[in-house]
Amino acid sequence: MHVEAFRTYCLAKKGVTEHFPFDEKTLVFKVMDKMFALAPLERVPAQVNLKCDPERAIALREELEDVVLPGYHMNKKHWNTVLLAQQPQSFYEELIDHSYDLVVSKLTKKARAILAEIK
């Protein structure tokens, strides 16, 4: 998956916005103002950080140790760094969906109601 395809997929999700809160090189995706994905634009090879269930994070790192790493500059229990372009696009889309769903599940009841109203 190319970084631009990653960006397009993230932005297609309901309630997602993109920001550069840290610097002009790290693109951050948020749902209802909560971060679920980061893309350091100048990193080679291309990689992204995605939130992940802790048990699943360990399993992914063990199974795909050259693709899924502990989250770079993140809480390594809850975030993975995922190298792009080595797996099918559906693999990355599923990890993005998982990250997005985890964040949405932790939103307040009010925030989830507002998100549900977004078309």
CSV table of N, CA and C in Angstrom, one decimal:
chain,number,residue,atom,x,y,z
A,1,MET,N,0.9,-1.2,0.0
A,1,MET,CA,0.0,0.0,0.0
A,1,MET,C,0.9,1.2,0.0
A,2,HIS,N,0.6,2.1,-0.9
A,2,HIS,CA,1.3,3.4,-1.0
A,2,HIS,C,0.8,4.4,0.1
A,3,VAL,N,1.6,5.3,0.5
A,3,VAL,CA,1.1,6.3,1.5
A,3,VAL,C,-0.1,7.0,1.1
A,4,GLU,N,-0.2,7.4,-0.2
A,4,GLU,CA,-1.4,8.1,-0.7
A,4,GLU,C,-2.6,7.2,-0.6
A,5,ALA,N,-2.5,5.9,-0.9
A,5,ALA,CA,-3.6,5.0,-0.8
A,5,ALA,C,-4.0,4.9,0.7
A,6,PHE,N,-3.0,4.9,1.6
A,6,PHE,CA,-3.3,4.8,3.0
A,6,PHE,C,-4.1,6.1,3.4
A,7,ARG,N,-3.7,7.2,3.0
A,7,ARG,CA,-4.3,8.5,3.3
A,7,ARG,C,-5.8,8.5,2.8
A,8,THR,N,-6.0,8.1,1.6
A,8,THR,CA,-7.3,8.0,1.0
A,8,THR,C,-8.2,7.1,1.7
A,9,TYR,N,-7.7,6.0,2.1
A,9,TYR,CA,-8.5,5.0,2.9
A,9,TYR,C,-8.9,5.6,4.2
A,10,CYS,N,-8.0,6.2,4.9
A,10,CYS,CA,-8.3,6.8,6.3
A,10,CYS,C,-9.3,7.9,6.1
A,11,LEU,N,-9.2,8.7,5.2
A,11,LEU,CA,-10.1,9.9,5.0
A,11,LEU,C,-11.5,9.5,4.6
A,12,ALA,N,-11.6,8.3,4.0
A,12,ALA,CA,-12.9,7.8,3.6
A,12,ALA,C,-13.8,7.3,4.8
A,13,LYS,N,-13.1,7.2,5.9
A,13,LYS,CA,-13.9,6.7,7.1
A,13,LYS,C,-14.6,7.8,7.8
A,14,LYS,N,-15.7,7.5,8.3
A,14,LYS,CA,-16.7,8.5,8.9
A,14,LYS,C,-16.0,9.3,10.0
A,15,GLY,N,-16.1,10.6,9.9
A,15,GLY,CA,-15.6,11.5,11.0
A,15,GLY,C,-14.1,11.7,11.1
A,16,VAL,N,-13.4,11.3,10.0
A,16,VAL,CA,-11.9,11.4,10.1
A,16,VAL,C,-11.5,12.8,9.5
A,17,THR,N,-10.5,13.3,10.2
A,17,THR,CA,-9.8,14.5,9.8
A,17,THR,C,-8.3,14.3,9.8
A,18,GLU,N,-7.6,15.1,9.1
A,18,GLU,CA,-6.1,14.9,9.0
A,18,GLU,C,-5.5,16.2,9.6
A,19,HIS,N,-4.3,16.0,10.2
A,19,HIS,CA,-3.7,17.2,10.9
A,19,HIS,C,-2.1,17.0,10.8
A,20,PHE,N,-1.4,18.0,11.1
A,20,PHE,CA,0.0,18.0,11.3
A,20,PHE,C,0.3,18.6,12.7
A,21,PRO,N,-0.1,18.0,13.8
A,21,PRO,CA,0.1,18.6,15.1
A,21,PRO,C,1.5,18.6,15.6
A,22,PHE,N,2.4,17.7,15.2
A,22,PHE,CA,3.7,17.6,15.7
A,22,PHE,C,4.7,18.3,14.9
A,23,ASP,N,4.7,18.2,13.6
A,23,ASP,CA,5.6,18.9,12.7
A,23,ASP,C,5.0,18.8,11.3
A,24,GLU,N,5.7,19.3,10.3
A,24,GLU,CA,5.1,19.3,8.9
A,24,GLU,C,5.4,18.0,8.2
A,25,LYS,N,6.0,17.0,8.9
A,25,LYS,CA,6.4,15.7,8.3
A,25,LYS,C,5.6,14.5,8.7
A,26,THR,N,4.8,14.7,9.8
A,26,THR,CA,4.0,13.6,10.4
A,26,THR,C,2.5,13.9,10.3
A,27,LEU,N,1.9,13.1,9.4
A,27,LEU,CA,0.5,13.3,9.1
A,27,LEU,C,-0.3,12.4,10.1
A,28,VAL,N,-1.3,13.1,10.8
A,28,VAL,CA,-2.0,12.4,11.9
A,28,VAL,C,-3.5,12.3,11.4
A,29,PHE,N,-4.1,11.2,11.6
A,29,PHE,CA,-5.5,11.0,11.3
A,29,PHE,C,-6.3,10.8,12.6
A,30,LYS,N,-7.4,11.6,12.8
A,30,LYS,CA,-8.2,11.5,14.0
A,30,LYS,C,-9.6,11.2,13.6
A,31,VAL,N,-10.3,10.6,14.6
A,31,VAL,CA,-11.7,10.4,14.5
A,31,VAL,C,-12.3,11.1,15.7
A,32,MET,N,-13.1,12.1,15.6
A,32,MET,CA,-13.7,12.8,16.7
A,32,MET,C,-12.6,13.3,17.6
A,33,ASP,N,-11.6,13.8,17.0
A,33,ASP,CA,-10.4,14.4,17.7
A,33,ASP,C,-9.6,13.5,18.5
A,34,LYS,N,-9.7,12.2,18.2
A,34,LYS,CA,-8.9,11.1,18.8
A,34,LYS,C,-8.0,10.5,17.8
A,35,MET,N,-6.7,10.4,18.0
A,35,MET,CA,-5.8,9.9,17.0
A,35,MET,C,-5.9,8.4,16.9
A,36,PHE,N,-5.9,7.9,15.6
A,36,PHE,CA,-6.0,6.5,15.3
A,36,PHE,C,-4.9,6.0,14.3
A,37,ALA,N,-4.2,7.0,13.6
A,37,ALA,CA,-3.2,6.6,12.7
A,37,ALA,C,-2.2,7.8,12.5
A,38,LEU,N,-1.0,7.5,12.3
A,38,LEU,CA,0.0,8.5,12.0
A,38,LEU,C,0.8,8.0,10.8
A,39,ALA,N,1.3,8.9,9.9
A,39,ALA,CA,2.1,8.5,8.8
A,39,ALA,C,3.3,9.5,8.7
A,40,PRO,N,4.5,9.1,9.1
A,40,PRO,CA,5.6,9.9,8.9
A,40,PRO,C,6.0,10.0,7.4
A,41,LEU,N,5.8,11.1,6.8
A,41,LEU,CA,5.8,11.2,5.3
A,41,LEU,C,7.2,11.0,4.7
A,42,GLU,N,8.2,11.3,5.5
A,42,GLU,CA,9.6,11.2,4.9
A,42,GLU,C,10.3,10.0,5.3
A,43,ARG,N,9.7,9.1,6.0
A,43,ARG,CA,10.3,7.8,6.5
A,43,ARG,C,10.5,6.8,5.3
A,44,VAL,N,11.7,6.3,5.2
A,44,VAL,CA,12.0,5.3,4.1
A,44,VAL,C,12.5,4.0,4.8
A,45,PRO,N,11.9,2.9,4.7
A,45,PRO,CA,10.8,2.6,3.9
A,45,PRO,C,9.5,3.2,4.5
A,46,ALA,N,8.5,3.4,3.7
A,46,ALA,CA,7.2,4.0,4.1
A,46,ALA,C,6.6,3.1,5.3
A,47,GLN,N,6.2,3.8,6.3
A,47,GLN,CA,5.6,3.1,7.4
A,47,GLN,C,4.5,4.0,8.1
A,48,VAL,N,3.6,3.4,8.9
A,48,VAL,CA,2.6,4.1,9.6
A,48,VAL,C,2.5,3.5,11.0
A,49,ASN,N,1.9,4.3,11.9
A,49,ASN,CA,1.6,3.8,13.2
A,49,ASN,C,0.1,3.7,13.3
A,50,LEU,N,-0.3,2.5,13.9
A,50,LEU,CA,-1.7,2.2,14.1
A,50,LEU,C,-2.0,1.7,15.4
A,51,LYS,N,-3.1,2.1,16.0
A,51,LYS,CA,-3.5,1.6,17.3
A,51,LYS,C,-3.9,0.1,17.2
A,52,CYS,N,-3.7,-0.7,18.2
A,52,CYS,CA,-4.0,-2.1,18.1
A,52,CYS,C,-4.3,-2.7,19.5
A,53,ASP,N,-5.2,-3.6,19.6
A,53,ASP,CA,-5.4,-4.3,20.8
A,53,ASP,C,-4.1,-5.0,21.3
A,54,PRO,N,-3.7,-4.9,22.6
A,54,PRO,CA,-2.4,-5.3,23.0
A,54,PRO,C,-2.1,-6.8,22.7
A,55,GLU,N,-3.1,-7.7,22.9
A,55,GLU,CA,-2.9,-9.1,22.6
A,55,GLU,C,-2.7,-9.3,21.1
A,56,ARG,N,-3.4,-8.7,20.3
A,56,ARG,CA,-3.3,-8.8,18.8
A,56,ARG,C,-2.0,-8.2,18.4
A,57,ALA,N,-1.6,-7.1,19.0
A,57,ALA,CA,-0.3,-6.5,18.7
A,57,ALA,C,0.9,-7.4,18.8
A,58,ILE,N,0.9,-8.2,19.9
A,58,ILE,CA,1.9,-9.2,20.2
A,58,ILE,C,1.9,-10.2,19.1
A,59,ALA,N,0.7,-10.7,18.8
A,59,ALA,CA,0.6,-11.8,17.8
A,59,ALA,C,1.0,-11.4,16.5
A,60,LEU,N,0.7,-10.1,16.1
A,60,LEU,CA,1.1,-9.6,14.7
A,60,LEU,C,2.6,-9.5,14.7
A,61,ARG,N,3.2,-9.0,15.8
A,61,ARG,CA,4.6,-8.8,15.8
A,61,ARG,C,5.4,-10.1,15.7
A,62,GLU,N,4.8,-11.1,16.3
A,62,GLU,CA,5.5,-12.4,16.3
A,62,GLU,C,5.3,-13.1,14.9
A,63,GLU,N,4.1,-12.9,14.3
A,63,GLU,CA,3.8,-13.6,13.0
A,63,GLU,C,4.5,-12.8,11.9
A,64,LEU,N,4.6,-11.5,11.9
A,64,LEU,CA,5.1,-10.7,10.8
A,64,LEU,C,6.2,-9.8,11.3
A,65,GLU,N,7.2,-10.3,11.9
A,65,GLU,CA,8.2,-9.5,12.6
A,65,GLU,C,9.0,-8.5,11.7
A,66,ASP,N,9.0,-8.8,10.4
A,66,ASP,CA,9.6,-7.8,9.5
A,66,ASP,C,8.7,-6.8,9.0
A,67,VAL,N,7.4,-6.8,9.3
A,67,VAL,CA,6.4,-5.9,8.8
A,67,VAL,C,5.7,-5.1,10.0
A,68,VAL,N,5.5,-5.8,11.1
A,68,VAL,CA,4.8,-5.2,12.2
A,68,VAL,C,5.8,-5.1,13.4
A,69,LEU,N,6.1,-3.8,13.8
A,69,LEU,CA,7.0,-3.6,14.9
A,69,LEU,C,6.3,-2.8,16.1
A,70,PRO,N,6.9,-2.8,17.2
A,70,PRO,CA,6.4,-2.0,18.3
A,70,PRO,C,6.3,-0.5,17.9
A,71,GLY,N,5.3,0.2,18.3
A,71,GLY,CA,5.1,1.6,17.8
A,71,GLY,C,6.2,2.5,18.1
A,72,TYR,N,6.8,3.0,17.0
A,72,TYR,CA,7.9,4.0,17.1
A,72,TYR,C,7.4,5.3,17.7
A,73,HIS,N,8.1,5.7,18.8
A,73,HIS,CA,7.7,6.9,19.6
A,73,HIS,C,6.3,6.8,20.1
A,74,MET,N,5.8,5.7,20.4
A,74,MET,CA,4.4,5.5,20.8
A,74,MET,C,4.4,4.5,22.0
A,75,ASN,N,3.2,4.4,22.7
A,75,ASN,CA,3.1,3.4,23.7
A,75,ASN,C,3.1,2.1,23.0
A,76,LYS,N,4.1,1.3,23.2
A,76,LYS,CA,4.3,0.1,22.5
A,76,LYS,C,3.3,-1.0,22.8
A,77,LYS,N,2.6,-0.9,23.9
A,77,LYS,CA,1.5,-1.8,24.3
A,77,LYS,C,0.3,-1.7,23.3
A,78,HIS,N,0.1,-0.4,22.9
A,78,HIS,CA,-1.2,-0.1,22.2
A,78,HIS,C,-1.0,0.3,20.7
A,79,TRP,N,0.3,0.5,20.3
A,79,TRP,CA,0.6,1.0,19.0
A,79,TRP,C,1.6,0.1,18.3
A,80,ASN,N,1.4,-0.1,17.0
A,80,ASN,CA,2.3,-0.8,16.1
A,80,ASN,C,2.8,0.2,15.0
A,81,THR,N,4.0,0.0,14.6
A,81,THR,CA,4.6,0.6,13.4
A,81,THR,C,4.5,-0.5,12.4
A,82,VAL,N,3.9,-0.2,11.3
A,82,VAL,CA,3.6,-1.1,10.2
A,82,VAL,C,4.3,-0.7,8.9
A,83,LEU,N,5.2,-1.5,8.4
A,83,LEU,CA,5.9,-1.1,7.1
A,83,LEU,C,5.0,-1.4,6.0
A,84,LEU,N,4.9,-0.4,5.1
A,84,LEU,CA,4.0,-0.5,3.9
A,84,LEU,C,4.6,-1.2,2.8
A,85,ALA,N,3.8,-1.7,1.8
A,85,ALA,CA,4.2,-2.2,0.5
A,85,ALA,C,4.7,-3.7,0.6
A,86,GLN,N,4.7,-4.4,1.7
A,86,GLN,CA,5.1,-5.7,1.8
A,86,GLN,C,3.9,-6.7,1.8
A,87,GLN,N,2.7,-6.3,2.1
A,87,GLN,CA,1.6,-7.1,2.3
A,87,GLN,C,0.5,-6.7,1.3
A,88,PRO,N,-0.6,-7.5,1.1
A,88,PRO,CA,-1.7,-7.0,0.2
A,88,PRO,C,-2.4,-5.8,0.8
A,89,GLN,N,-3.0,-5.0,0.0
A,89,GLN,CA,-3.7,-3.8,0.5
A,89,GLN,C,-4.7,-4.2,1.5
A,90,SER,N,-5.4,-5.3,1.3
A,90,SER,CA,-6.5,-5.7,2.3
A,90,SER,C,-5.9,-5.9,3.7
A,91,PHE,N,-4.7,-6.3,3.8
A,91,PHE,CA,-4.0,-6.5,5.1
A,91,PHE,C,-4.0,-5.1,5.8
A,92,TYR,N,-3.5,-4.1,5.1
A,92,TYR,CA,-3.4,-2.7,5.7
A,92,TYR,C,-4.7,-2.1,6.0
A,93,GLU,N,-5.7,-2.4,5.1
A,93,GLU,CA,-7.0,-1.8,5.3
A,93,GLU,C,-7.7,-2.4,6.6
A,94,GLU,N,-7.4,-3.7,6.8
A,94,GLU,CA,-8.0,-4.4,8.0
A,94,GLU,C,-7.3,-3.8,9.3
A,95,LEU,N,-6.0,-3.5,9.2
A,95,LEU,CA,-5.4,-2.9,10.4
A,95,LEU,C,-5.8,-1.5,10.6
A,96,ILE,N,-6.1,-0.7,9.6
A,96,ILE,CA,-6.7,0.6,9.7
A,96,ILE,C,-8.0,0.5,10.3
A,97,ASP,N,-8.9,-0.4,9.8
A,97,ASP,CA,-10.2,-0.6,10.4
A,97,ASP,C,-10.2,-0.9,11.8
A,98,HIS,N,-9.3,-1.8,12.2
A,98,HIS,CA,-9.1,-2.2,13.6
A,98,HIS,C,-8.7,-1.0,14.5
A,99,SER,N,-7.8,-0.2,14.0
A,99,SER,CA,-7.4,1.0,14.8
A,99,SER,C,-8.5,2.0,14.9
A,100,TYR,N,-9.2,2.2,13.9
A,100,TYR,CA,-10.3,3.2,13.9
A,100,TYR,C,-11.4,2.7,14.8
A,101,ASP,N,-11.8,1.4,14.7
A,101,ASP,CA,-12.8,0.8,15.5
A,101,ASP,C,-12.4,0.8,17.0
A,102,LEU,N,-11.2,0.6,17.3
A,102,LEU,CA,-10.7,0.7,18.7
A,102,LEU,C,-10.9,2.1,19.3
A,103,VAL,N,-10.6,3.1,18.5
A,103,VAL,CA,-10.7,4.5,19.0
A,103,VAL,C,-12.2,4.8,19.1
A,104,VAL,N,-13.0,4.5,18.2
A,104,VAL,CA,-14.4,4.7,18.2
A,104,VAL,C,-15.1,4.1,19.4
A,105,SER,N,-14.6,2.9,19.7
A,105,SER,CA,-15.2,2.1,20.9
A,105,SER,C,-14.9,2.8,22.2
A,106,LYS,N,-13.9,3.6,22.2
A,106,LYS,CA,-13.5,4.3,23.5
A,106,LYS,C,-14.1,5.8,23.6
A,107,LEU,N,-14.7,6.2,22.5
A,107,LEU,CA,-15.3,7.5,22.5
A,107,LEU,C,-16.4,7.6,23.6
A,108,THR,N,-16.7,8.8,24.0
A,108,THR,CA,-17.8,9.0,24.9
A,108,THR,C,-19.1,8.7,24.2
A,109,LYS,N,-20.2,8.5,25.0
A,109,LYS,CA,-21.5,8.2,24.4
A,109,LYS,C,-21.9,9.4,23.5
A,110,LYS,N,-21.7,10.6,24.0
A,110,LYS,CA,-22.0,11.8,23.2
A,110,LYS,C,-21.3,11.9,21.9
A,111,ALA,N,-19.9,11.6,22.0
A,111,ALA,CA,-19.1,11.7,20.7
A,111,ALA,C,-19.6,10.6,19.7
A,112,ARG,N,-19.9,9.4,20.2
A,112,ARG,CA,-20.4,8.3,19.3
A,112,ARG,C,-21.7,8.7,18.7
A,113,ALA,N,-22.6,9.4,19.4
A,113,ALA,CA,-23.8,9.8,18.9
A,113,ALA,C,-23.6,10.9,17.8
A,114,ILE,N,-22.7,11.8,18.0
A,114,ILE,CA,-22.4,12.8,17.0
A,114,ILE,C,-21.8,12.1,15.8
A,115,LEU,N,-20.9,11.2,16.0
A,115,LEU,CA,-20.3,10.4,14.9
A,115,LEU,C,-21.4,9.7,14.0
A,116,ALA,N,-22.3,9.1,14.7
A,116,ALA,CA,-23.4,8.4,14.1
A,116,ALA,C,-24.2,9.3,13.2
A,117,GLU,N,-24.3,10.6,13.5
A,117,GLU,CA,-25.1,11.5,12.7
A,117,GLU,C,-24.4,12.0,11.5
A,118,ILE,N,-23.1,11.8,11.4
A,118,ILE,CA,-22.3,12.3,10.3
A,118,ILE,C,-22.6,11.4,9.1
A,119,LYS,N,-22.8,12.0,7.9
A,119,LYS,CA,-23.1,11.3,6.7
A,119,LYS,C,-21.9,11.0,5.9
